[in-house]
Amino acid sequence: MDLTDGMYVNLGIGLPTLVSNFTKPGIRIELQSENGLLGIGPYPMEADVDPDLINAGKETITMIPGSSTFSSADSFAMIRGGHVDMTILGAMEVAANGDLANWIIPGKMVKGMGGAMDLVSSDSRVLVVMEHTAKGGKHKLKQSCGLPLTGARVVNRCITELGVFDFVTTGPEVPPTLIEIAPDTTLDAVKAATGFEFKVAENLKTMLA
């Protein structure tokens, strides 16, 4: 639904890296990693692991025919130049207005902010893929983010195990809209697990299992 033939897509670390294993047959999507690779393939079988081929999360990957490698400088020129159609990221918190927090928890050690700030400010469509709640059932979808922001009003869509939400990132702030719901949950359960008020699409669809 979100990925179409010919798109250039950046995959963040964590859940987003699994996207490379689930692209539809016959659809060519160029998956980009900010450490300098265009044309990421599925995760390798154990016998095919090449330690020199890694993504931004330091995981071993494969390359599809026609792939290319280049410097991080070229990679970020591609991102900042607006040549990436979609960015798929994980998140610690997403706010009702589309604010995103995904790079640091104050007081905890972090290796660096990575490329997320560049990616979400590059005018690419931003898709967040994450678990609906944190440990102990704490809300990750919140009225406002409590953690330092990666970007303000940048999230276009958020997919969790419970549902799919669309966000309005321009003009007056309005509640997100639930457009799909998981087959094994209820609307009341989604509301209880979500920290903001949201609208429900008239043609609410069931997520693919």
Short mmCIF file of C-alpha atoms in Angstrom, two decimals:
data_model
loop_
_atom_site.label_atom_id
_atom_site.label_comp_id
_atom_site.label_asym_id
_atom_site.label_seq_id
_atom_site.Cartn_x
_atom_site.Cartn_y
_atom_site.Cartn_z
CA MET A 1 0.00 0.00 0.00
CA ASP A 2 2.79 2.44 0.90
CA LEU A 3 5.60 1.30 -1.38
CA THR A 4 5.22 1.54 -5.14
CA ASP A 5 7.40 0.53 -8.06
CA GLY A 6 10.42 2.75 -8.61
CA MET A 7 10.49 4.42 -5.21
CA TYR A 8 13.71 5.30 -3.39
CA VAL A 9 13.27 4.42 0.29
CA ASN A 10 15.51 4.86 3.33
CA LEU A 11 15.24 2.25 6.08
CA GLY A 12 16.02 3.17 9.69
CA ILE A 13 17.38 0.70 12.23
CA GLY A 14 15.17 -1.77 14.10
CA LEU A 15 11.78 -2.84 12.73
CA PRO A 16 12.12 -0.83 9.48
CA THR A 17 15.02 -3.01 8.32
CA LEU A 18 12.58 -5.93 7.95
CA VAL A 19 10.90 -4.14 5.03
CA SER A 20 13.54 -5.52 2.67
CA ASN A 21 12.18 -9.03 3.34
CA PHE A 22 8.58 -8.16 2.42
CA THR A 23 8.60 -6.27 -0.87
CA LYS A 24 6.07 -7.56 -3.41
CA PRO A 25 7.36 -9.71 -6.29
CA GLY A 26 7.62 -7.75 -9.51
CA ILE A 27 7.97 -4.39 -7.73
CA ARG A 28 11.41 -2.80 -7.78
CA ILE A 29 12.12 -0.54 -4.82
CA GLU A 30 15.54 0.97 -4.27
CA LEU A 31 16.27 0.71 -0.55
CA GLN A 32 18.89 3.18 0.66
CA SER A 33 21.07 3.09 3.77
CA GLU A 34 22.72 6.31 4.89
CA ASN A 35 26.07 4.60 5.41
CA GLY A 36 26.37 4.49 1.63
CA LEU A 37 24.37 1.76 -0.11
CA LEU A 38 21.57 1.94 -2.67
CA GLY A 39 19.87 -1.34 -3.53
CA ILE A 40 19.52 -3.30 -0.28
CA GLY A 41 18.30 -6.87 -0.63
CA PRO A 42 16.88 -9.33 1.93
CA TYR A 43 18.85 -10.46 4.96
CA PRO A 44 21.43 -13.07 3.90
CA MET A 45 21.32 -16.77 4.62
CA GLU A 46 24.10 -17.82 7.00
CA ALA A 47 26.21 -19.22 4.17
CA ASP A 48 25.98 -15.95 2.25
CA VAL A 49 26.94 -13.51 5.01
CA ASP A 50 29.49 -10.90 3.90
CA PRO A 51 30.81 -8.88 6.89
CA ASP A 52 31.67 -5.99 4.55
CA LEU A 53 28.01 -5.52 3.57
CA ILE A 54 26.17 -3.82 6.44
CA ASN A 55 23.30 -1.38 6.87
CA ALA A 56 23.17 1.69 9.11
CA GLY A 57 22.35 -0.56 12.06
CA LYS A 58 25.56 -2.60 11.51
CA GLU A 59 23.54 -5.64 10.37
CA THR A 60 24.76 -7.80 7.50
CA ILE A 61 22.64 -7.46 4.36
CA THR A 62 22.62 -8.40 0.68
CA MET A 63 22.66 -6.32 -2.51
CA ILE A 64 20.28 -6.64 -5.45
CA PRO A 65 21.48 -6.48 -9.08
CA GLY A 66 22.32 -2.90 -10.00
CA SER A 67 23.17 -1.85 -6.44
CA SER A 68 25.82 0.75 -5.77
CA THR A 69 27.99 1.76 -2.84
CA PHE A 70 29.30 5.24 -2.12
CA SER A 71 30.51 7.51 0.67
CA SER A 72 28.36 8.78 3.53
CA ALA A 73 28.84 12.29 2.08
CA ASP A 74 27.20 11.20 -1.19
CA SER A 75 24.50 9.39 0.75
CA PHE A 76 23.54 12.50 2.72
CA ALA A 77 23.71 14.62 -0.43
CA MET A 78 21.08 12.27 -1.85
CA ILE A 79 18.96 12.68 1.31
CA ARG A 80 19.35 16.44 1.71
CA GLY A 81 18.82 16.96 -2.01
CA GLY A 82 15.33 15.46 -1.75
CA HIS A 83 16.04 12.34 -3.82
CA VAL A 84 14.57 9.89 -1.29
CA ASP A 85 10.83 9.35 -1.72
CA MET A 86 10.08 7.76 1.64
CA THR A 87 11.77 7.41 5.01
CA ILE A 88 10.79 4.48 7.23
CA LEU A 89 11.81 4.96 10.87
CA GLY A 90 11.27 3.57 14.31
CA ALA A 91 10.19 5.88 17.14
CA MET A 92 10.19 6.27 20.89
CA GLU A 93 7.28 8.72 20.77
CA VAL A 94 4.94 10.16 18.15
CA ALA A 95 2.67 13.10 19.00
CA ALA A 96 -0.86 13.79 17.75
CA ASN A 97 0.41 16.61 15.52
CA GLY A 98 3.07 14.42 13.88
CA ASP A 99 6.04 15.39 16.07
CA LEU A 100 8.67 12.65 16.20
CA ALA A 101 11.08 11.71 19.00
CA ASN A 102 13.38 8.83 18.18
CA TRP A 103 17.01 9.73 18.79
CA ILE A 104 17.73 10.05 22.52
CA ILE A 105 16.46 9.40 26.03
CA PRO A 106 18.07 12.06 28.27
CA GLY A 107 20.54 10.53 30.69
CA LYS A 108 21.14 7.42 28.62
CA MET A 109 24.22 6.89 26.48
CA VAL A 110 23.76 7.35 22.75
CA LYS A 111 26.36 6.80 20.02
CA GLY A 112 25.02 9.69 17.97
CA MET A 113 21.85 11.10 16.45
CA GLY A 114 22.38 9.27 13.17
CA GLY A 115 20.70 10.52 10.01
CA ALA A 116 17.11 10.80 11.26
CA MET A 117 17.07 14.59 11.52
CA ASP A 118 18.30 14.96 7.97
CA LEU A 119 15.84 12.39 6.69
CA VAL A 120 12.71 13.85 8.29
CA SER A 121 13.58 17.38 7.09
CA SER A 122 14.25 16.29 3.51
CA ASP A 123 10.62 16.49 2.29
CA SER A 124 10.40 12.71 1.91
CA ARG A 125 7.24 11.00 3.13
CA VAL A 126 7.86 9.78 6.70
CA LEU A 127 6.46 6.43 7.77
CA VAL A 128 6.96 5.30 11.38
CA VAL A 129 6.94 1.58 12.18
CA MET A 130 6.94 0.75 15.89
CA GLU A 131 5.36 -1.15 18.76
CA HIS A 132 2.19 0.57 19.94
CA THR A 133 3.23 0.87 23.59
CA ALA A 134 6.44 0.85 25.62
CA LYS A 135 7.29 -1.47 28.49
CA GLY A 136 4.56 -1.57 31.09
CA GLY A 137 1.98 -0.42 28.56
CA LYS A 138 3.19 3.19 28.60
CA HIS A 139 1.96 5.29 25.70
CA LYS A 140 4.26 5.92 22.76
CA LEU A 141 1.52 7.60 20.76
CA LYS A 142 1.01 10.72 22.88
CA GLN A 143 -0.71 14.08 22.83
CA SER A 144 2.75 15.67 22.90
CA CYS A 145 6.24 14.21 23.00
CA GLY A 146 8.10 14.26 26.31
CA LEU A 147 11.45 13.38 24.74
CA PRO A 148 13.68 15.67 22.62
CA LEU A 149 12.27 16.00 19.12
CA THR A 150 13.85 14.61 15.99
CA GLY A 151 11.46 16.69 13.90
CA ALA A 152 8.32 18.78 14.34
CA ARG A 153 5.17 17.73 12.46
CA VAL A 154 7.04 15.34 10.19
CA VAL A 155 5.23 11.97 10.59
CA ASN A 156 2.80 11.23 7.76
CA ARG A 157 1.80 7.71 8.82
CA CYS A 158 2.43 5.39 11.78
CA ILE A 159 2.01 1.62 11.65
CA THR A 160 1.88 -0.47 14.83
CA GLU A 161 0.71 -3.97 15.64
CA LEU A 162 -2.71 -2.50 16.53
CA GLY A 163 -3.42 -0.13 13.67
CA VAL A 164 -2.42 2.42 11.07
CA PHE A 165 -2.74 6.17 11.75
CA ASP A 166 -2.51 9.04 9.29
CA PHE A 167 -1.34 12.47 10.48
CA VAL A 168 -1.95 16.00 9.20
CA THR A 169 1.38 17.84 9.15
CA THR A 170 0.39 21.16 7.59
CA GLY A 171 -2.17 23.81 8.47
CA PRO A 172 -4.21 23.73 11.69
CA GLU A 173 -3.48 20.83 14.02
CA VAL A 174 -6.20 18.17 13.86
CA PRO A 175 -6.41 14.69 15.44
CA PRO A 176 -4.84 11.75 13.57
CA THR A 177 -7.11 9.30 11.75
CA LEU A 178 -7.15 5.55 12.34
CA ILE A 179 -7.41 4.09 8.83
CA GLU A 180 -6.70 0.41 9.55
CA ILE A 181 -7.13 -1.81 12.60
CA ALA A 182 -5.53 -5.17 13.42
CA PRO A 183 -7.81 -8.20 13.00
CA ASP A 184 -7.19 -9.45 16.54
CA THR A 185 -8.03 -6.27 18.46
CA THR A 186 -10.94 -3.88 19.08
CA LEU A 187 -11.41 -0.16 18.72
CA ASP A 188 -11.72 0.18 22.51
CA ALA A 189 -8.38 -1.61 22.96
CA VAL A 190 -6.71 0.73 20.47
CA LYS A 191 -8.15 3.77 22.27
CA ALA A 192 -6.89 2.50 25.64
CA ALA A 193 -3.37 1.96 24.25
CA THR A 194 -3.22 5.37 22.56
CA GLY A 195 -2.38 8.59 24.38
CA PHE A 196 -4.24 10.96 22.07
CA GLU A 197 -7.75 11.34 20.72
CA PHE A 198 -8.13 10.23 17.13
CA LYS A 199 -10.72 10.08 14.40
CA VAL A 200 -11.83 6.80 12.84
CA ALA A 201 -12.02 6.54 9.06
CA GLU A 202 -15.51 5.90 7.70
CA ASN A 203 -14.14 3.01 5.64
CA LEU A 204 -11.96 1.59 8.42
CA LYS A 205 -10.06 -1.34 6.96
CA THR A 206 -8.63 -4.47 8.59
CA MET A 207 -4.86 -4.77 8.50
CA LEU A 208 -3.37 -7.70 6.62
CA ALA A 209 -2.32 -10.41 9.07
#
